Amino acid sequence: DAGVIQSPRHEVTEMGQEVTLRCKPISGHDYLFWYRQTMMRGLELLIYFNNNVPIDDSGMPEDRFSAKMPNASFSTLKIQPSEPRDSAVYFCASSYGTRSLNEQFFGPGTRLTVL
Amino acid sequence: GNSVTQMEGPVTLSEEAFLTINCTYTATGYPSLFWYVQYPGEGLQLLLKATKADDKGSNKGFEATYRKETTSFHLEKGSVQVSDSAVYFCALLQGAQKLVFGQGTRLTINP
Protein backbone atom coordinates (compact mmCIF):
# COMPACT_ATOMS: atom_id res chain seq x y z
CA ASP A 1 0.00 0.00 0.00
CA ALA A 2 1.20 3.50 -0.74
CA GLY A 3 1.84 5.61 2.31
CA VAL A 4 1.15 9.29 2.70
CA ILE A 5 2.39 11.12 -0.37
CA GLN A 6 3.66 14.68 -0.24
CA SER A 7 4.82 16.97 -3.00
CA PRO A 8 7.10 18.62 -3.68
CA ARG A 9 9.84 17.07 -1.52
CA HIS A 10 11.88 20.24 -1.68
CA GLU A 11 10.80 23.79 -2.42
CA VAL A 12 12.99 26.86 -2.64
CA THR A 13 11.26 30.17 -3.15
CA GLU A 14 11.79 33.85 -2.61
CA MET A 15 10.18 35.95 0.06
CA GLY A 16 6.78 37.17 -0.96
CA GLN A 17 5.99 34.29 -3.27
CA GLU A 18 3.04 31.96 -2.84
CA VAL A 19 3.87 28.39 -1.83
CA THR A 20 1.52 25.42 -2.10
CA LEU A 21 2.29 22.10 -0.45
CA ARG A 22 0.30 19.00 -1.37
CA CYS A 23 -0.66 15.84 0.44
CA LYS A 24 -2.41 12.62 -0.47
CA PRO A 25 -3.42 10.65 2.63
CA ILE A 26 -3.63 6.89 2.89
CA SER A 27 -6.81 5.65 1.26
CA GLY A 28 -9.59 5.11 3.78
CA HIS A 29 -8.11 7.33 6.46
CA ASP A 30 -10.53 9.90 7.80
CA TYR A 31 -8.13 12.22 9.63
CA LEU A 32 -5.45 14.40 8.07
CA PHE A 33 -2.87 16.46 9.94
CA TRP A 34 -0.39 19.15 8.90
CA TYR A 35 2.74 19.65 11.03
CA ARG A 36 5.69 21.97 10.87
CA GLN A 37 9.14 20.98 12.13
CA THR A 38 11.90 23.47 12.94
CA MET A 39 15.01 23.29 15.08
CA MET A 40 13.76 26.07 17.34
CA ARG A 41 10.16 24.98 17.88
CA GLY A 42 10.28 21.26 17.23
CA LEU A 43 7.22 19.55 15.78
CA GLU A 44 4.06 21.66 15.83
CA LEU A 45 0.56 20.70 14.77
CA LEU A 46 -0.82 23.36 12.44
CA ILE A 47 -4.27 22.03 11.57
CA TYR A 48 -6.19 18.81 11.26
CA PHE A 49 -9.24 17.62 9.33
CA ASN A 50 -11.83 14.95 9.93
CA ASN A 51 -13.79 13.76 6.91
CA ASN A 52 -12.47 16.76 4.96
CA VAL A 53 -13.70 19.28 7.56
CA PRO A 54 -11.17 21.40 9.51
CA ILE A 55 -11.50 20.56 13.20
CA ASP A 56 -8.70 22.47 14.89
CA ASP A 57 -6.67 25.20 13.22
CA SER A 58 -5.37 26.78 16.41
CA GLY A 59 -1.79 25.97 15.41
CA MET A 60 -1.89 27.92 12.16
CA PRO A 61 0.59 30.71 12.79
CA GLU A 62 -1.17 33.57 11.03
CA ASP A 63 -3.45 34.55 8.18
CA ARG A 64 -0.73 33.94 5.62
CA PHE A 65 -1.30 30.22 6.14
CA SER A 66 -4.36 28.41 4.83
CA ALA A 67 -5.25 24.76 4.38
CA LYS A 68 -7.94 23.02 2.40
CA MET A 69 -9.15 19.50 1.90
CA PRO A 70 -11.50 19.45 -1.10
CA ASN A 71 -11.89 15.67 -1.03
CA ALA A 72 -10.81 12.61 0.94
CA SER A 73 -7.69 12.06 -1.11
CA PHE A 74 -6.13 15.50 -1.34
CA SER A 75 -5.13 18.42 0.86
CA THR A 76 -3.12 21.58 0.38
CA LEU A 77 -1.28 23.92 2.70
CA LYS A 78 -0.74 27.35 1.22
CA ILE A 79 1.50 30.18 2.41
CA GLN A 80 0.90 33.58 0.86
CA PRO A 81 3.05 35.61 1.03
CA SER A 82 5.95 33.46 2.22
CA GLU A 83 8.62 34.77 4.60
CA PRO A 84 12.10 33.45 5.51
CA ARG A 85 10.82 32.42 8.96
CA ASP A 86 8.47 29.95 7.25
CA SER A 87 11.48 27.84 6.28
CA ALA A 88 10.89 24.42 7.82
CA VAL A 89 9.98 20.84 7.04
CA TYR A 90 6.23 20.43 6.65
CA PHE A 91 4.75 17.01 7.31
CA CYS A 92 1.37 15.65 6.43
CA ALA A 93 -0.01 12.69 8.39
CA SER A 94 -3.19 10.66 8.25
CA SER A 95 -4.98 8.23 10.52
CA TYR A 96 -8.08 6.09 10.76
CA GLY A 97 -9.33 7.63 13.97
CA THR A 98 -11.82 5.10 15.13
CA ARG A 99 -9.74 2.00 14.46
CA SER A 100 -6.07 2.83 14.48
CA LEU A 101 -5.89 3.79 18.16
CA ASN A 102 -4.60 7.13 17.03
CA GLU A 103 -1.56 5.89 15.10
CA GLN A 104 -0.69 8.62 12.68
CA PHE A 105 1.14 7.77 9.47
CA PHE A 106 3.51 10.47 8.31
CA GLY A 107 4.58 11.43 4.84
CA PRO A 108 8.24 12.08 4.01
CA GLY A 109 7.82 15.82 4.38
CA THR A 110 8.40 18.90 2.24
CA ARG A 111 11.51 20.89 3.01
CA LEU A 112 10.68 24.55 2.37
CA THR A 113 13.35 27.20 2.06
CA VAL A 114 12.27 30.82 1.73
CA LEU A 115 15.10 33.12 0.69
CA GLY B 1 -1.63 22.91 29.05
CA ASN B 2 -0.35 19.47 28.25
CA SER B 3 3.33 19.11 27.49
CA VAL B 4 6.09 16.56 27.01
CA THR B 5 9.71 16.95 28.06
CA GLN B 6 12.48 14.72 26.75
CA MET B 7 16.09 14.45 27.75
CA GLU B 8 18.23 16.70 25.66
CA GLY B 9 20.37 15.19 22.99
CA PRO B 10 22.31 14.37 21.14
CA VAL B 11 22.98 10.97 22.62
CA THR B 12 25.94 8.99 21.31
CA LEU B 13 26.48 5.35 22.22
CA SER B 14 28.53 2.41 21.06
CA GLU B 15 26.88 -0.59 19.46
CA GLU B 16 25.42 -3.07 21.99
CA ALA B 17 25.20 -0.42 24.72
CA PHE B 18 22.10 0.00 26.87
CA LEU B 19 19.84 2.88 25.91
CA THR B 20 17.56 5.05 28.01
CA ILE B 21 15.84 8.17 26.70
CA ASN B 22 13.89 9.94 29.41
CA CYS B 23 10.42 11.34 28.83
CA THR B 24 8.11 13.02 31.32
CA TYR B 25 4.75 14.59 30.70
CA THR B 26 2.33 17.10 32.17
CA ALA B 27 -1.31 16.43 31.51
CA THR B 28 -4.80 16.38 32.87
CA GLY B 29 -5.80 12.80 33.53
CA TYR B 30 -4.00 9.85 31.99
CA PRO B 31 -3.47 10.33 28.28
CA SER B 32 -2.22 7.68 25.89
CA LEU B 33 1.55 7.90 25.40
CA PHE B 34 3.65 7.21 22.31
CA TRP B 35 7.19 6.97 21.04
CA TYR B 36 7.77 7.87 17.41
CA VAL B 37 11.03 7.48 15.50
CA GLN B 38 12.30 9.56 12.59
CA TYR B 39 15.03 8.10 10.40
CA PRO B 40 17.12 10.49 8.28
CA GLY B 41 15.14 12.01 5.44
CA GLU B 42 11.89 10.33 6.43
CA GLY B 43 8.69 11.12 8.28
CA LEU B 44 7.91 9.90 11.77
CA GLN B 45 6.91 6.30 12.39
CA LEU B 46 5.11 4.95 15.42
CA LEU B 47 7.53 2.86 17.49
CA LEU B 48 5.37 1.90 20.45
CA LYS B 49 2.49 3.10 22.59
CA ALA B 50 0.74 2.62 25.93
CA THR B 51 -2.84 3.57 26.62
CA LYS B 52 -3.10 3.29 30.38
CA ALA B 53 -1.04 3.33 33.56
CA ASP B 54 1.39 0.42 34.02
CA ASP B 55 1.03 -0.63 30.38
CA LYS B 56 4.28 -1.57 28.69
CA GLY B 57 4.68 -0.82 25.01
CA SER B 58 7.30 -2.76 23.08
CA ASN B 59 8.56 -3.09 19.51
CA LYS B 60 11.85 -3.94 17.78
CA GLY B 61 13.56 -4.51 21.14
CA PHE B 62 12.47 -1.13 22.50
CA GLU B 63 10.29 -0.87 25.60
CA ALA B 64 8.59 1.87 27.58
CA THR B 65 6.36 1.62 30.65
CA TYR B 66 3.61 4.11 31.49
CA ARG B 67 4.36 5.29 35.04
CA LYS B 68 1.62 7.55 36.38
CA GLU B 69 3.37 8.00 39.75
CA THR B 70 6.31 9.68 38.10
CA THR B 71 4.42 10.87 34.97
CA SER B 72 7.10 9.23 32.86
CA PHE B 73 7.40 7.04 29.77
CA HIS B 74 11.12 6.35 29.39
CA LEU B 75 12.33 4.52 26.29
CA GLU B 76 14.79 1.66 26.79
CA LYS B 77 16.64 -0.87 24.69
CA GLY B 78 19.06 -3.45 26.00
CA SER B 79 21.48 -3.55 23.08
CA VAL B 80 21.44 -0.85 20.42
CA GLN B 81 22.51 -1.24 16.83
CA VAL B 82 23.88 1.22 14.30
CA SER B 83 20.53 1.03 12.50
CA ASP B 84 18.83 2.53 15.59
CA SER B 85 20.44 5.88 14.84
CA ALA B 86 17.52 8.29 14.45
CA VAL B 87 15.57 11.01 16.22
CA TYR B 88 13.12 9.75 18.85
CA PHE B 89 9.99 11.66 19.85
CA CYS B 90 7.85 11.11 22.91
CA ALA B 91 4.23 12.22 22.58
CA LEU B 92 0.93 12.27 24.41
CA LEU B 93 -2.60 12.26 23.08
CA GLN B 94 -4.55 15.40 23.87
CA GLY B 95 -8.25 14.91 23.33
CA ALA B 96 -9.28 12.36 20.73
CA GLN B 97 -6.74 13.00 17.98
CA LYS B 98 -4.22 15.70 18.82
CA LEU B 99 -0.65 14.56 19.50
CA VAL B 100 1.63 16.75 21.58
CA PHE B 101 5.28 15.97 20.88
CA GLY B 102 8.44 16.45 22.88
CA GLN B 103 11.36 18.21 21.26
CA GLY B 104 13.00 15.00 20.05
CA THR B 105 16.25 13.29 21.01
CA ARG B 106 18.86 12.56 18.38
CA LEU B 107 20.54 9.19 18.88
CA THR B 108 23.76 8.18 17.15
CA ILE B 109 25.15 4.66 17.49
CA ASN B 110 28.79 4.12 16.59
CA PRO B 111 30.05 0.70 15.43
PDB file of C-alpha atoms in Angstrom:
ATOM      1  CA  ASP A   1       0.000   0.000   0.000  1.00  0.00           C
ATOM      2  CA  ALA A   2       1.197   3.502  -0.736  1.00  0.00           C
ATOM      3  CA  GLY A   3       1.842   5.608   2.307  1.00  0.00           C
ATOM      4  CA  VAL A   4       1.148   9.285   2.697  1.00  0.00           C
ATOM      5  CA  ILE A   5       2.392  11.122  -0.368  1.00  0.00           C
ATOM      6  CA  GLN A   6       3.657  14.680  -0.238  1.00  0.00           C
ATOM      7  CA  SER A   7       4.820  16.972  -3.000  1.00  0.00           C
ATOM      8  CA  PRO A   8       7.097  18.619  -3.677  1.00  0.00           C
ATOM      9  CA  ARG A   9       9.844  17.070  -1.524  1.00  0.00           C
ATOM     10  CA  HIS A  10      11.884  20.240  -1.677  1.00  0.00           C
ATOM     11  CA  GLU A  11      10.800  23.788  -2.421  1.00  0.00           C
ATOM     12  CA  VAL A  12      12.990  26.861  -2.644  1.00  0.00           C
ATOM     13  CA  THR A  13      11.262  30.170  -3.147  1.00  0.00           C
ATOM     14  CA  GLU A  14      11.785  33.850  -2.610  1.00  0.00           C
ATOM     15  CA  MET A  15      10.184  35.948   0.061  1.00  0.00           C
ATOM     16  CA  GLY A  16       6.776  37.173  -0.957  1.00  0.00           C
ATOM     17  CA  GLN A  17       5.992  34.294  -3.275  1.00  0.00           C
ATOM     18  CA  GLU A  18       3.042  31.963  -2.836  1.00  0.00           C
ATOM     19  CA  VAL A  19       3.866  28.394  -1.835  1.00  0.00           C
ATOM     20  CA  THR A  20       1.520  25.416  -2.096  1.00  0.00           C
ATOM     21  CA  LEU A  21       2.288  22.105  -0.445  1.00  0.00           C
ATOM     22  CA  ARG A  22       0.300  19.004  -1.368  1.00  0.00           C
ATOM     23  CA  CYS A  23      -0.662  15.843   0.435  1.00  0.00           C
ATOM     24  CA  LYS A  24      -2.409  12.618  -0.470  1.00  0.00           C
ATOM     25  CA  PRO A  25      -3.419  10.649   2.633  1.00  0.00           C
ATOM     26  CA  ILE A  26      -3.632   6.889   2.891  1.00  0.00           C
ATOM     27  CA  SER A  27      -6.806   5.647   1.264  1.00  0.00           C
ATOM     28  CA  GLY A  28      -9.589   5.108   3.783  1.00  0.00           C
ATOM     29  CA  HIS A  29      -8.107   7.329   6.459  1.00  0.00           C
ATOM     30  CA  ASP A  30     -10.527   9.904   7.801  1.00  0.00           C
ATOM     31  CA  TYR A  31      -8.132  12.224   9.635  1.00  0.00           C
ATOM     32  CA  LEU A  32      -5.453  14.397   8.068  1.00  0.00           C
ATOM     33  CA  PHE A  33      -2.873  16.463   9.935  1.00  0.00           C
ATOM     34  CA  TRP A  34      -0.393  19.153   8.903  1.00  0.00           C
ATOM     35  CA  TYR A  35       2.736  19.650  11.031  1.00  0.00           C
ATOM     36  CA  ARG A  36       5.694  21.973  10.869  1.00  0.00           C
ATOM     37  CA  GLN A  37       9.143  20.983  12.132  1.00  0.00           C
ATOM     38  CA  THR A  38      11.902  23.470  12.943  1.00  0.00           C
ATOM     39  CA  MET A  39      15.007  23.294  15.085  1.00  0.00           C
ATOM     40  CA  MET A  40      13.763  26.070  17.340  1.00  0.00           C
ATOM     41  CA  ARG A  41      10.162  24.980  17.883  1.00  0.00           C
ATOM     42  CA  GLY A  42      10.281  21.257  17.229  1.00  0.00           C
ATOM     43  CA  LEU A  43       7.215  19.550  15.780  1.00  0.00           C
ATOM     44  CA  GLU A  44       4.057  21.655  15.831  1.00  0.00           C
ATOM     45  CA  LEU A  45       0.560  20.701  14.771  1.00  0.00           C
ATOM     46  CA  LEU A  46      -0.816  23.356  12.439  1.00  0.00           C
ATOM     47  CA  ILE A  47      -4.272  22.032  11.571  1.00  0.00           C
ATOM     48  CA  TYR A  48      -6.193  18.807  11.265  1.00  0.00           C
ATOM     49  CA  PHE A  49      -9.238  17.624   9.330  1.00  0.00           C
ATOM     50  CA  ASN A  50     -11.827  14.946   9.927  1.00  0.00           C
ATOM     51  CA  ASN A  51     -13.794  13.758   6.907  1.00  0.00           C
ATOM     52  CA  ASN A  52     -12.470  16.763   4.958  1.00  0.00           C
ATOM     53  CA  VAL A  53     -13.698  19.277   7.558  1.00  0.00           C
ATOM     54  CA  PRO A  54     -11.170  21.396   9.507  1.00  0.00           C
ATOM     55  CA  ILE A  55     -11.501  20.564  13.200  1.00  0.00           C
ATOM     56  CA  ASP A  56      -8.702  22.468  14.886  1.00  0.00           C
ATOM     57  CA  ASP A  57      -6.669  25.204  13.221  1.00  0.00           C
ATOM     58  CA  SER A  58      -5.366  26.776  16.412  1.00  0.00           C
ATOM     59  CA  GLY A  59      -1.789  25.973  15.413  1.00  0.00           C
ATOM     60  CA  MET A  60      -1.888  27.918  12.160  1.00  0.00           C
ATOM     61  CA  PRO A  61       0.594  30.710  12.794  1.00  0.00           C
ATOM     62  CA  GLU A  62      -1.170  33.573  11.027  1.00  0.00           C
ATOM     63  CA  ASP A  63      -3.446  34.545   8.181  1.00  0.00           C
ATOM     64  CA  ARG A  64      -0.733  33.940   5.623  1.00  0.00           C
ATOM     65  CA  PHE A  65      -1.305  30.218   6.140  1.00  0.00           C
ATOM     66  CA  SER A  66      -4.356  28.411   4.828  1.00  0.00           C
ATOM     67  CA  ALA A  67      -5.248  24.761   4.381  1.00  0.00           C
ATOM     68  CA  LYS A  68      -7.936  23.017   2.399  1.00  0.00           C
ATOM     69  CA  MET A  69      -9.153  19.503   1.899  1.00  0.00           C
ATOM     70  CA  PRO A  70     -11.496  19.454  -1.097  1.00  0.00           C
ATOM     71  CA  ASN A  71     -11.893  15.669  -1.026  1.00  0.00           C
ATOM     72  CA  ALA A  72     -10.815  12.615   0.940  1.00  0.00           C
ATOM     73  CA  SER A  73      -7.686  12.057  -1.112  1.00  0.00           C
ATOM     74  CA  PHE A  74      -6.129  15.503  -1.342  1.00  0.00           C
ATOM     75  CA  SER A  75      -5.130  18.416   0.860  1.00  0.00           C
ATOM     76  CA  THR A  76      -3.116  21.576   0.382  1.00  0.00           C
ATOM     77  CA  LEU A  77      -1.283  23.923   2.701  1.00  0.00           C
ATOM     78  CA  LYS A  78      -0.736  27.350   1.223  1.00  0.00           C
ATOM     79  CA  ILE A  79       1.500  30.176   2.410  1.00  0.00           C
ATOM     80  CA  GLN A  80       0.903  33.579   0.858  1.00  0.00           C
ATOM     81  CA  PRO A  81       3.054  35.610   1.031  1.00  0.00           C
ATOM     82  CA  SER A  82       5.955  33.463   2.216  1.00  0.00           C
ATOM     83  CA  GLU A  83       8.620  34.766   4.603  1.00  0.00           C
ATOM     84  CA  PRO A  84      12.096  33.450   5.512  1.00  0.00           C
ATOM     85  CA  ARG A  85      10.820  32.419   8.963  1.00  0.00           C
ATOM     86  CA  ASP A  86       8.473  29.953   7.249  1.00  0.00           C
ATOM     87  CA  SER A  87      11.484  27.840   6.281  1.00  0.00           C
ATOM     88  CA  ALA A  88      10.890  24.421   7.816  1.00  0.00           C
ATOM     89  CA  VAL A  89       9.976  20.838   7.042  1.00  0.00           C
ATOM     90  CA  TYR A  90       6.227  20.426   6.648  1.00  0.00           C
ATOM     91  CA  PHE A  91       4.750  17.014   7.307  1.00  0.00           C
ATOM     92  CA  CYS A  92       1.366  15.648   6.435  1.00  0.00           C
ATOM     93  CA  ALA A  93      -0.009  12.693   8.388  1.00  0.00           C
ATOM     94  CA  SER A  94      -3.186  10.663   8.252  1.00  0.00           C
ATOM     95  CA  SER A  95      -4.981   8.232  10.515  1.00  0.00           C
ATOM     96  CA  TYR A  96      -8.082   6.090  10.761  1.00  0.00           C
ATOM     97  CA  GLY A  97      -9.327   7.629  13.970  1.00  0.00           C
ATOM     98  CA  THR A  98     -11.822   5.096  15.132  1.00  0.00           C
ATOM     99  CA  ARG A  99      -9.744   2.001  14.456  1.00  0.00           C
ATOM    100  CA  SER A 100      -6.075   2.829  14.485  1.00  0.00           C
ATOM    101  CA  LEU A 101      -5.890   3.788  18.160  1.00  0.00           C
ATOM    102  CA  ASN A 102      -4.604   7.134  17.033  1.00  0.00           C
ATOM    103  CA  GLU A 103      -1.562   5.888  15.100  1.00  0.00           C
ATOM    104  CA  GLN A 104      -0.694   8.623  12.682  1.00  0.00           C
ATOM    105  CA  PHE A 105       1.144   7.768   9.470  1.00  0.00           C
ATOM    106  CA  PHE A 106       3.511  10.468   8.314  1.00  0.00           C
ATOM    107  CA  GLY A 107       4.583  11.429   4.840  1.00  0.00           C
ATOM    108  CA  PRO A 108       8.240  12.084   4.008  1.00  0.00           C
ATOM    109  CA  GLY A 109       7.822  15.823   4.383  1.00  0.00           C
ATOM    110  CA  THR A 110       8.396  18.900   2.243  1.00  0.00           C
ATOM    111  CA  ARG A 111      11.509  20.886   3.011  1.00  0.00           C
ATOM    112  CA  LEU A 112      10.678  24.549   2.372  1.00  0.00           C
ATOM    113  CA  THR A 113      13.346  27.204   2.064  1.00  0.00           C
ATOM    114  CA  VAL A 114      12.274  30.818   1.726  1.00  0.00           C
ATOM    115  CA  LEU A 115      15.097  33.124   0.685  1.00  0.00           C
TER     116      LEU A 115
ATOM    117  CA  GLY B   1      -1.634  22.914  29.048  1.00  0.00           C
ATOM    118  CA  ASN B   2      -0.354  19.467  28.250  1.00  0.00           C
ATOM    119  CA  SER B   3       3.329  19.109  27.494  1.00  0.00           C
ATOM    120  CA  VAL B   4       6.092  16.562  27.008  1.00  0.00           C
ATOM    121  CA  THR B   5       9.714  16.950  28.063  1.00  0.00           C
ATOM    122  CA  GLN B   6      12.479  14.717  26.747  1.00  0.00           C
ATOM    123  CA  MET B   7      16.085  14.454  27.748  1.00  0.00           C
ATOM    124  CA  GLU B   8      18.234  16.696  25.656  1.00  0.00           C
ATOM    125  CA  GLY B   9      20.372  15.195  22.991  1.00  0.00           C
ATOM    126  CA  PRO B  10      22.313  14.375  21.136  1.00  0.00           C
ATOM    127  CA  VAL B  11      22.979  10.967  22.616  1.00  0.00           C
ATOM    128  CA  THR B  12      25.935   8.988  21.308  1.00  0.00           C
ATOM    129  CA  LEU B  13      26.477   5.349  22.220  1.00  0.00           C
ATOM    130  CA  SER B  14      28.529   2.408  21.062  1.00  0.00           C
ATOM    131  CA  GLU B  15      26.878  -0.589  19.456  1.00  0.00           C
ATOM    132  CA  GLU B  16      25.419  -3.071  21.988  1.00  0.00           C
ATOM    133  CA  ALA B  17      25.200  -0.421  24.716  1.00  0.00           C
ATOM    134  CA  PHE B  18      22.096  -0.001  26.867  1.00  0.00           C
ATOM    135  CA  LEU B  19      19.843   2.884  25.908  1.00  0.00           C
ATOM    136  CA  THR B  20      17.562   5.045  28.006  1.00  0.00           C
ATOM    137  CA  ILE B  21      15.840   8.169  26.702  1.00  0.00           C
ATOM    138  CA  ASN B  22      13.885   9.938  29.414  1.00  0.00           C
ATOM    139  CA  CYS B  23      10.421  11.338  28.829  1.00  0.00           C
ATOM    140  CA  THR B  24       8.109  13.022  31.324  1.00  0.00           C
ATOM    141  CA  TYR B  25       4.754  14.588  30.702  1.00  0.00           C
ATOM    142  CA  THR B  26       2.334  17.101  32.173  1.00  0.00           C
ATOM    143  CA  ALA B  27      -1.312  16.427  31.505  1.00  0.00           C
ATOM    144  CA  THR B  28      -4.800  16.380  32.869  1.00  0.00           C
ATOM    145  CA  GLY B  29      -5.803  12.802  33.527  1.00  0.00           C
ATOM    146  CA  TYR B  30      -4.000   9.846  31.990  1.00  0.00           C
ATOM    147  CA  PRO B  31      -3.473  10.335  28.278  1.00  0.00           C
ATOM    148  CA  SER B  32      -2.220   7.677  25.893  1.00  0.00           C
ATOM    149  CA  LEU B  33       1.547   7.905  25.398  1.00  0.00           C
ATOM    150  CA  PHE B  34       3.651   7.207  22.310  1.00  0.00           C
ATOM    151  CA  TRP B  35       7.193   6.966  21.036  1.00  0.00           C
ATOM    152  CA  TYR B  36       7.766   7.872  17.406  1.00  0.00           C
ATOM    153  CA  VAL B  37      11.033   7.483  15.500  1.00  0.00           C
ATOM    154  CA  GLN B  38      12.305   9.559  12.587  1.00  0.00           C
ATOM    155  CA  TYR B  39      15.030   8.104  10.400  1.00  0.00           C
ATOM    156  CA  PRO B  40      17.120  10.492   8.277  1.00  0.00           C
ATOM    157  CA  GLY B  41      15.141  12.015   5.441  1.00  0.00           C
ATOM    158  CA  GLU B  42      11.887  10.330   6.430  1.00  0.00           C
ATOM    159  CA  GLY B  43       8.688  11.120   8.276  1.00  0.00           C
ATOM    160  CA  LEU B  44       7.909   9.905  11.767  1.00  0.00           C
ATOM    161  CA  GLN B  45       6.907   6.302  12.391  1.00  0.00           C
ATOM    162  CA  LEU B  46       5.108   4.947  15.418  1.00  0.00           C
ATOM    163  CA  LEU B  47       7.534   2.863  17.485  1.00  0.00           C
ATOM    164  CA  LEU B  48       5.366   1.897  20.454  1.00  0.00           C
ATOM    165  CA  LYS B  49       2.493   3.104  22.587  1.00  0.00           C
ATOM    166  CA  ALA B  50       0.735   2.620  25.929  1.00  0.00           C
ATOM    167  CA  THR B  51      -2.841   3.568  26.619  1.00  0.00           C
ATOM    168  CA  LYS B  52      -3.102   3.289  30.381  1.00  0.00           C
ATOM    169  CA  ALA B  53      -1.037   3.326  33.556  1.00  0.00           C
ATOM    170  CA  ASP B  54       1.387   0.419  34.023  1.00  0.00           C
ATOM    171  CA  ASP B  55       1.025  -0.628  30.378  1.00  0.00           C
ATOM    172  CA  LYS B  56       4.278  -1.567  28.687  1.00  0.00           C
ATOM    173  CA  GLY B  57       4.683  -0.825  25.006  1.00  0.00           C
ATOM    174  CA  SER B  58       7.302  -2.758  23.076  1.00  0.00           C
ATOM    175  CA  ASN B  59       8.557  -3.086  19.513  1.00  0.00           C
ATOM    176  CA  LYS B  60      11.849  -3.943  17.783  1.00  0.00           C
ATOM    177  CA  GLY B  61      13.559  -4.508  21.143  1.00  0.00           C
ATOM    178  CA  PHE B  62      12.470  -1.129  22.504  1.00  0.00           C
ATOM    179  CA  GLU B  63      10.292  -0.870  25.603  1.00  0.00           C
ATOM    180  CA  ALA B  64       8.587   1.874  27.580  1.00  0.00           C
ATOM    181  CA  THR B  65       6.365   1.622  30.652  1.00  0.00           C
ATOM    182  CA  TYR B  66       3.610   4.109  31.488  1.00  0.00           C
ATOM    183  CA  ARG B  67       4.355   5.294  35.036  1.00  0.00           C
ATOM    184  CA  LYS B  68       1.618   7.550  36.382  1.00  0.00           C
ATOM    185  CA  GLU B  69       3.368   7.998  39.750  1.00  0.00           C
ATOM    186  CA  THR B  70       6.312   9.683  38.097  1.00  0.00           C
ATOM    187  CA  THR B  71       4.424  10.870  34.971  1.00  0.00           C
ATOM    188  CA  SER B  72       7.095   9.227  32.865  1.00  0.00           C
ATOM    189  CA  PHE B  73       7.403   7.041  29.770  1.00  0.00           C
ATOM    190  CA  HIS B  74      11.121   6.355  29.394  1.00  0.00           C
ATOM    191  CA  LEU B  75      12.335   4.520  26.294  1.00  0.00           C
ATOM    192  CA  GLU B  76      14.792   1.655  26.792  1.00  0.00           C
ATOM    193  CA  LYS B  77      16.644  -0.867  24.692  1.00  0.00           C
ATOM    194  CA  GLY B  78      19.056  -3.447  25.995  1.00  0.00           C
ATOM    195  CA  SER B  79      21.480  -3.547  23.075  1.00  0.00           C
ATOM    196  CA  VAL B  80      21.438  -0.853  20.425  1.00  0.00           C
ATOM    197  CA  GLN B  81      22.506  -1.242  16.827  1.00  0.00           C
ATOM    198  CA  VAL B  82      23.880   1.215  14.304  1.00  0.00           C
ATOM    199  CA  SER B  83      20.533   1.026  12.505  1.00  0.00           C
ATOM    200  CA  ASP B  84      18.827   2.527  15.589  1.00  0.00           C
ATOM    201  CA  SER B  85      20.440   5.882  14.840  1.00  0.00           C
ATOM    202  CA  ALA B  86      17.524   8.286  14.448  1.00  0.00           C
ATOM    203  CA  VAL B  87      15.571  11.009  16.222  1.00  0.00           C
ATOM    204  CA  TYR B  88      13.116   9.755  18.850  1.00  0.00           C
ATOM    205  CA  PHE B  89       9.988  11.660  19.852  1.00  0.00           C
ATOM    206  CA  CYS B  90       7.852  11.110  22.907  1.00  0.00           C
ATOM    207  CA  ALA B  91       4.231  12.224  22.579  1.00  0.00           C
ATOM    208  CA  LEU B  92       0.931  12.269  24.408  1.00  0.00           C
ATOM    209  CA  LEU B  93      -2.600  12.263  23.078  1.00  0.00           C
ATOM    210  CA  GLN B  94      -4.552  15.396  23.875  1.00  0.00           C
ATOM    211  CA  GLY B  95      -8.245  14.909  23.332  1.00  0.00           C
ATOM    212  CA  ALA B  96      -9.281  12.360  20.732  1.00  0.00           C
ATOM    213  CA  GLN B  97      -6.741  13.000  17.984  1.00  0.00           C
ATOM    214  CA  LYS B  98      -4.220  15.696  18.817  1.00  0.00           C
ATOM    215  CA  LEU B  99      -0.651  14.558  19.498  1.00  0.00           C
ATOM    216  CA  VAL B 100       1.632  16.754  21.582  1.00  0.00           C
ATOM    217  CA  PHE B 101       5.282  15.966  20.883  1.00  0.00           C
ATOM    218  CA  GLY B 102       8.440  16.452  22.878  1.00  0.00           C
ATOM    219  CA  GLN B 103      11.357  18.208  21.262  1.00  0.00           C
ATOM    220  CA  GLY B 104      13.002  15.005  20.055  1.00  0.00           C
ATOM    221  CA  THR B 105      16.250  13.291  21.011  1.00  0.00           C
ATOM    222  CA  ARG B 106      18.863  12.560  18.377  1.00  0.00           C
ATOM    223  CA  LEU B 107      20.537   9.190  18.879  1.00  0.00           C
ATOM    224  CA  THR B 108      23.763   8.176  17.153  1.00  0.00           C
ATOM    225  CA  ILE B 109      25.146   4.659  17.489  1.00  0.00           C
ATOM    226  CA  ASN B 110      28.791   4.118  16.588  1.00  0.00           C
ATOM    227  CA  PRO B 111      30.049   0.702  15.429  1.00  0.00           C
TER     228      PRO B 111
END
